[in-house]
Coordinates of C-alpha atoms in Angstrom, one line a residue:
M1 CA -4.3 -23.3 -9.4
I2 CA -6.6 -20.6 -11.0
T3 CA -8.3 -20.4 -7.3
S4 CA -4.6 -19.7 -5.5
A5 CA -3.8 -17.0 -8.4
L6 CA -7.1 -15.0 -8.0
F7 CA -6.2 -15.0 -4.3
A8 CA -3.0 -14.3 -4.7
G9 CA -3.4 -11.3 -6.9
A10 CA -5.8 -9.7 -5.1
A11 CA -3.9 -9.8 -2.1
A12 CA -1.1 -8.6 -3.7
G13 CA -2.4 -5.9 -5.8
L14 CA -4.4 -4.1 -2.9
I15 CA -1.4 -3.7 -0.3
A16 CA 1.2 -2.9 -3.8
A17 CA -2.0 -0.7 -5.3
L18 CA -2.0 1.0 -1.4
L19 CA 1.4 1.2 -1.3
Q20 CA 1.6 3.6 -4.6
L21 CA -0.9 5.7 -3.6
V22 CA 1.2 6.5 -0.3
F23 CA 4.5 6.4 -2.1
V24 CA 3.7 6.7 -5.9
Q25 CA 0.7 8.7 -6.9
P26 CA 2.2 12.1 -4.7
V27 CA 4.9 12.4 -6.9
L28 CA 3.0 11.7 -10.1
L29 CA 0.5 14.3 -9.0
H30 CA 3.4 16.8 -8.2
A31 CA 4.7 16.0 -12.2
E32 CA 1.3 16.6 -13.8
L33 CA 1.8 20.2 -12.3
Y34 CA 4.4 21.0 -14.3
E35 CA 3.2 19.0 -17.5
S36 CA 0.7 21.1 -17.0
G37 CA 2.0 24.5 -16.9
Q38 CA 0.8 24.7 -13.6
L39 CA 4.4 24.9 -12.0
I40 CA 7.4 26.0 -14.2
H41 CA 10.7 24.9 -12.6
F42 CA 14.1 27.5 -13.3
G43 CA 11.5 30.0 -14.0
A44 CA 12.3 34.0 -13.0
D45 CA 10.4 33.0 -9.2
S46 CA 11.3 30.4 -7.1
V47 CA 8.7 27.2 -6.6
S48 CA 7.8 25.2 -3.6
A49 CA 9.2 21.5 -3.6
H50 CA 6.4 20.8 -1.8
P51 CA 3.1 21.8 -3.5
E52 CA -0.6 21.7 -2.6
L53 CA -1.7 18.1 -4.2
G54 CA -5.1 18.0 -3.4
G55 CA -7.0 14.6 -1.3
L56 CA -8.2 11.3 -2.4
D57 CA -10.3 11.2 -5.2
L58 CA -12.2 8.4 -5.3
M59 CA -13.0 7.5 -8.8
R60 CA -9.4 7.6 -9.9
D61 CA -7.7 6.1 -7.0
G62 CA -10.5 3.5 -6.2
L63 CA -9.9 2.6 -10.3
S64 CA -6.3 2.4 -9.7
V65 CA -6.7 -0.3 -7.1
V66 CA -8.8 -2.4 -8.7
F67 CA -6.4 -2.4 -11.8
S68 CA -3.7 -3.0 -9.8
M69 CA -6.0 -5.9 -8.6
L70 CA -6.5 -7.2 -11.5
L71 CA -3.0 -6.8 -13.0
Y72 CA -1.7 -8.8 -10.3
T73 CA -3.8 -11.9 -10.3
G74 CA -2.7 -11.7 -14.2
Y75 CA 0.6 -11.9 -13.2
A76 CA -0.3 -14.5 -11.1
L77 CA -2.0 -16.2 -13.5
I78 CA 1.3 -16.7 -15.1
L79 CA 4.0 -17.1 -12.1
L80 CA 1.9 -20.0 -10.5
P81 CA 2.1 -22.6 -13.8
L82 CA 6.0 -21.6 -13.5
M83 CA 5.9 -22.7 -9.7
S84 CA 4.0 -25.8 -9.9
F85 CA 6.1 -26.6 -13.0
A86 CA 9.4 -26.2 -10.4
E87 CA 7.5 -27.9 -7.9
Q88 CA 6.8 -30.7 -10.2
R89 CA 10.6 -30.6 -11.4
G90 CA 11.1 -31.6 -7.3
Q91 CA 11.8 -27.8 -5.9
S92 CA 9.7 -27.0 -2.5
L93 CA 7.5 -24.3 -2.8
D94 CA 7.3 -22.1 0.6
G95 CA 7.0 -19.1 1.6
R96 CA 10.7 -18.3 1.4
N97 CA 10.4 -19.7 -2.1
G98 CA 7.7 -17.7 -3.0
L99 CA 9.9 -14.6 -2.4
I100 CA 12.5 -15.8 -5.0
W101 CA 10.3 -16.3 -7.4
G102 CA 8.6 -12.8 -6.8
A103 CA 11.8 -11.2 -7.3
I104 CA 12.8 -13.2 -10.4
G105 CA 9.3 -12.3 -11.9
F106 CA 10.1 -8.2 -10.8
L107 CA 13.4 -8.5 -12.3
V108 CA 11.9 -10.1 -15.8
I109 CA 9.1 -7.8 -16.1
Q110 CA 10.1 -4.2 -14.4
F111 CA 13.5 -4.4 -14.0
A112 CA 15.3 -5.8 -16.7
A113 CA 13.6 -3.2 -18.9
G114 CA 13.4 -0.2 -17.0
F115 CA 17.0 -0.8 -16.5
S116 CA 17.3 1.1 -19.3
L117 CA 13.7 2.1 -20.1
A118 CA 12.9 3.8 -16.6
P119 CA 9.5 4.7 -15.5
E120 CA 8.7 7.9 -16.6
V121 CA 6.7 10.9 -15.2
P122 CA 3.9 13.2 -17.4
G123 CA 6.3 16.0 -19.6
V124 CA 9.0 14.4 -20.2
A125 CA 10.9 14.0 -23.7
A126 CA 10.6 10.1 -24.9
A127 CA 11.2 8.3 -28.0
D128 CA 8.0 7.0 -30.0
V129 CA 5.7 4.5 -28.1
G130 CA 5.5 2.1 -30.8
A131 CA 9.7 1.3 -30.5
R132 CA 9.5 1.5 -27.2
Q133 CA 7.0 -1.2 -27.3
L134 CA 8.7 -3.1 -29.3
W135 CA 12.0 -2.8 -27.2
W136 CA 10.0 -3.6 -23.9
F137 CA 8.6 -6.9 -25.4
G138 CA 11.9 -7.9 -26.6
T139 CA 13.9 -7.4 -23.7
V140 CA 10.9 -8.9 -21.1
A141 CA 10.8 -12.0 -23.3
S142 CA 14.8 -12.4 -23.4
A143 CA 14.7 -11.9 -19.6
G144 CA 11.9 -14.6 -19.2
I145 CA 13.9 -17.4 -21.5
A146 CA 17.4 -16.5 -19.7
A147 CA 15.4 -16.8 -15.9
A148 CA 13.8 -20.0 -17.6
L149 CA 17.4 -21.4 -18.2
I150 CA 18.8 -20.4 -15.5
A151 CA 16.1 -21.7 -12.7
F152 CA 15.7 -24.8 -15.1
T153 CA 18.8 -26.0 -16.5
R154 CA 22.3 -26.8 -15.1
S155 CA 24.8 -26.5 -17.8
W156 CA 27.3 -23.5 -17.2
A157 CA 26.5 -23.2 -21.7
T158 CA 22.6 -22.9 -21.1
W159 CA 24.0 -19.9 -18.1
V160 CA 26.6 -18.2 -20.7
G161 CA 23.2 -18.1 -23.0
A162 CA 21.3 -16.6 -20.7
A163 CA 23.5 -13.8 -19.8
V164 CA 23.7 -13.0 -23.6
L165 CA 20.0 -12.8 -23.5
L166 CA 19.7 -10.4 -20.2
L167 CA 22.6 -8.3 -21.9
A168 CA 22.1 -8.4 -25.7
P169 CA 19.0 -6.0 -25.3
H170 CA 20.8 -3.0 -23.0
L171 CA 23.8 -3.7 -26.0
I172 CA 21.4 -2.8 -28.5
G173 CA 20.0 0.1 -26.3
A174 CA 16.2 1.0 -25.8
P175 CA 14.9 3.7 -27.6
E176 CA 16.0 7.6 -26.8
P177 CA 14.4 11.1 -28.2
D178 CA 16.2 13.0 -30.5
T179 CA 16.3 15.6 -27.7
F180 CA 16.5 15.5 -24.2
A181 CA 14.1 18.6 -23.5
G182 CA 11.0 18.6 -20.3
T183 CA 8.9 20.0 -18.4
V184 CA 9.6 18.2 -15.3
P185 CA 12.7 19.3 -13.2
P186 CA 14.7 15.5 -13.3
E187 CA 14.8 15.3 -9.1
I188 CA 11.0 13.9 -9.2
A189 CA 11.6 12.0 -12.4
A190 CA 14.5 10.1 -10.7
L191 CA 12.6 10.2 -7.2
F192 CA 9.1 8.4 -9.5
A193 CA 11.4 5.8 -11.2
A194 CA 12.7 4.9 -7.6
R195 CA 9.8 4.4 -6.0
A196 CA 7.7 2.9 -9.4
F197 CA 10.6 0.4 -8.4
G198 CA 10.4 0.0 -4.9
V199 CA 6.6 -0.7 -4.8
A200 CA 7.0 -3.4 -8.0
L201 CA 9.5 -4.6 -6.4
V202 CA 7.8 -5.6 -2.9
G203 CA 4.1 -6.4 -4.8
W204 CA 6.0 -9.1 -7.2
S205 CA 7.5 -10.4 -3.1
L206 CA 4.3 -10.6 -1.6
L207 CA 2.9 -11.9 -4.8
G208 CA 5.1 -15.4 -5.1
A209 CA 4.5 -15.3 -1.2
F210 CA 0.8 -15.3 -1.5
A211 CA 0.9 -17.6 -4.3
A212 CA 3.3 -19.7 -2.4
Y213 CA 0.9 -20.0 0.6
F214 CA -2.1 -20.4 -0.9
W215 CA -1.0 -22.9 -3.7
R216 CA 0.4 -25.2 -0.3
T217 CA -3.2 -24.6 1.7
S218 CA -5.2 -25.5 -1.4
G219 CA -3.9 -29.2 -1.0
V220 CA -3.6 -29.8 -4.4
T221 CA 0.8 -30.0 -4.6
V222 CA 2.9 -32.0 -7.6
S223 CA 4.8 -34.6 -6.6
A224 CA 8.0 -34.9 -8.5
P225 CA 7.8 -37.6 -11.0
Q226 CA 9.3 -41.3 -9.5
P227 CA 11.2 -43.4 -12.2
S228 CA 9.2 -46.4 -13.5
K229 CA 9.9 -49.8 -12.1
A230 CA 11.1 -52.5 -14.4

């Protein structure tokens, strides 16, 4: 299981990192120009929406790739045991189901909290980081429990409880700053959030598919328990 998770996490993390370098990092670098004051929007002079961002930074970009591979390996070490547990309960593990498991991981880890606390670029107003972290962990925990109830139970009562767990953090509300003010244009912030979610969805979906593939090809699959004979 550990070997399958390592291979799946490294493969998915590498692809996610490459997608991030192409689609997310240019938006992030653009936002940093406004954060540092090199660019100012709504000033006296118009500012180009396509500034020169420079080429690749081997140190920064290389570390981003390594970190992404490590991060997705950690996700795989959580996801694969859950997939194995589902297989033990009679669910098949193939590429299609792996994609579904990956999408569920994205919903729990990325989108559940991001629905009210979207990914933020540098230079935007934000609430206290401690309050945001506390809310994020609570939201992810609630979404994880809700996903488990939906995946492993067949009772309408538990499904209603899952819906309550999914909605509760957002009804309570994510921490917000006292005032909205920032140096980054809202168009850049919106594009960053959209692309961050898009890359994360692809990464998680591939992680689920790779995890299922390496788990199946390892030859160590778990059979559903058979009823004992009297």
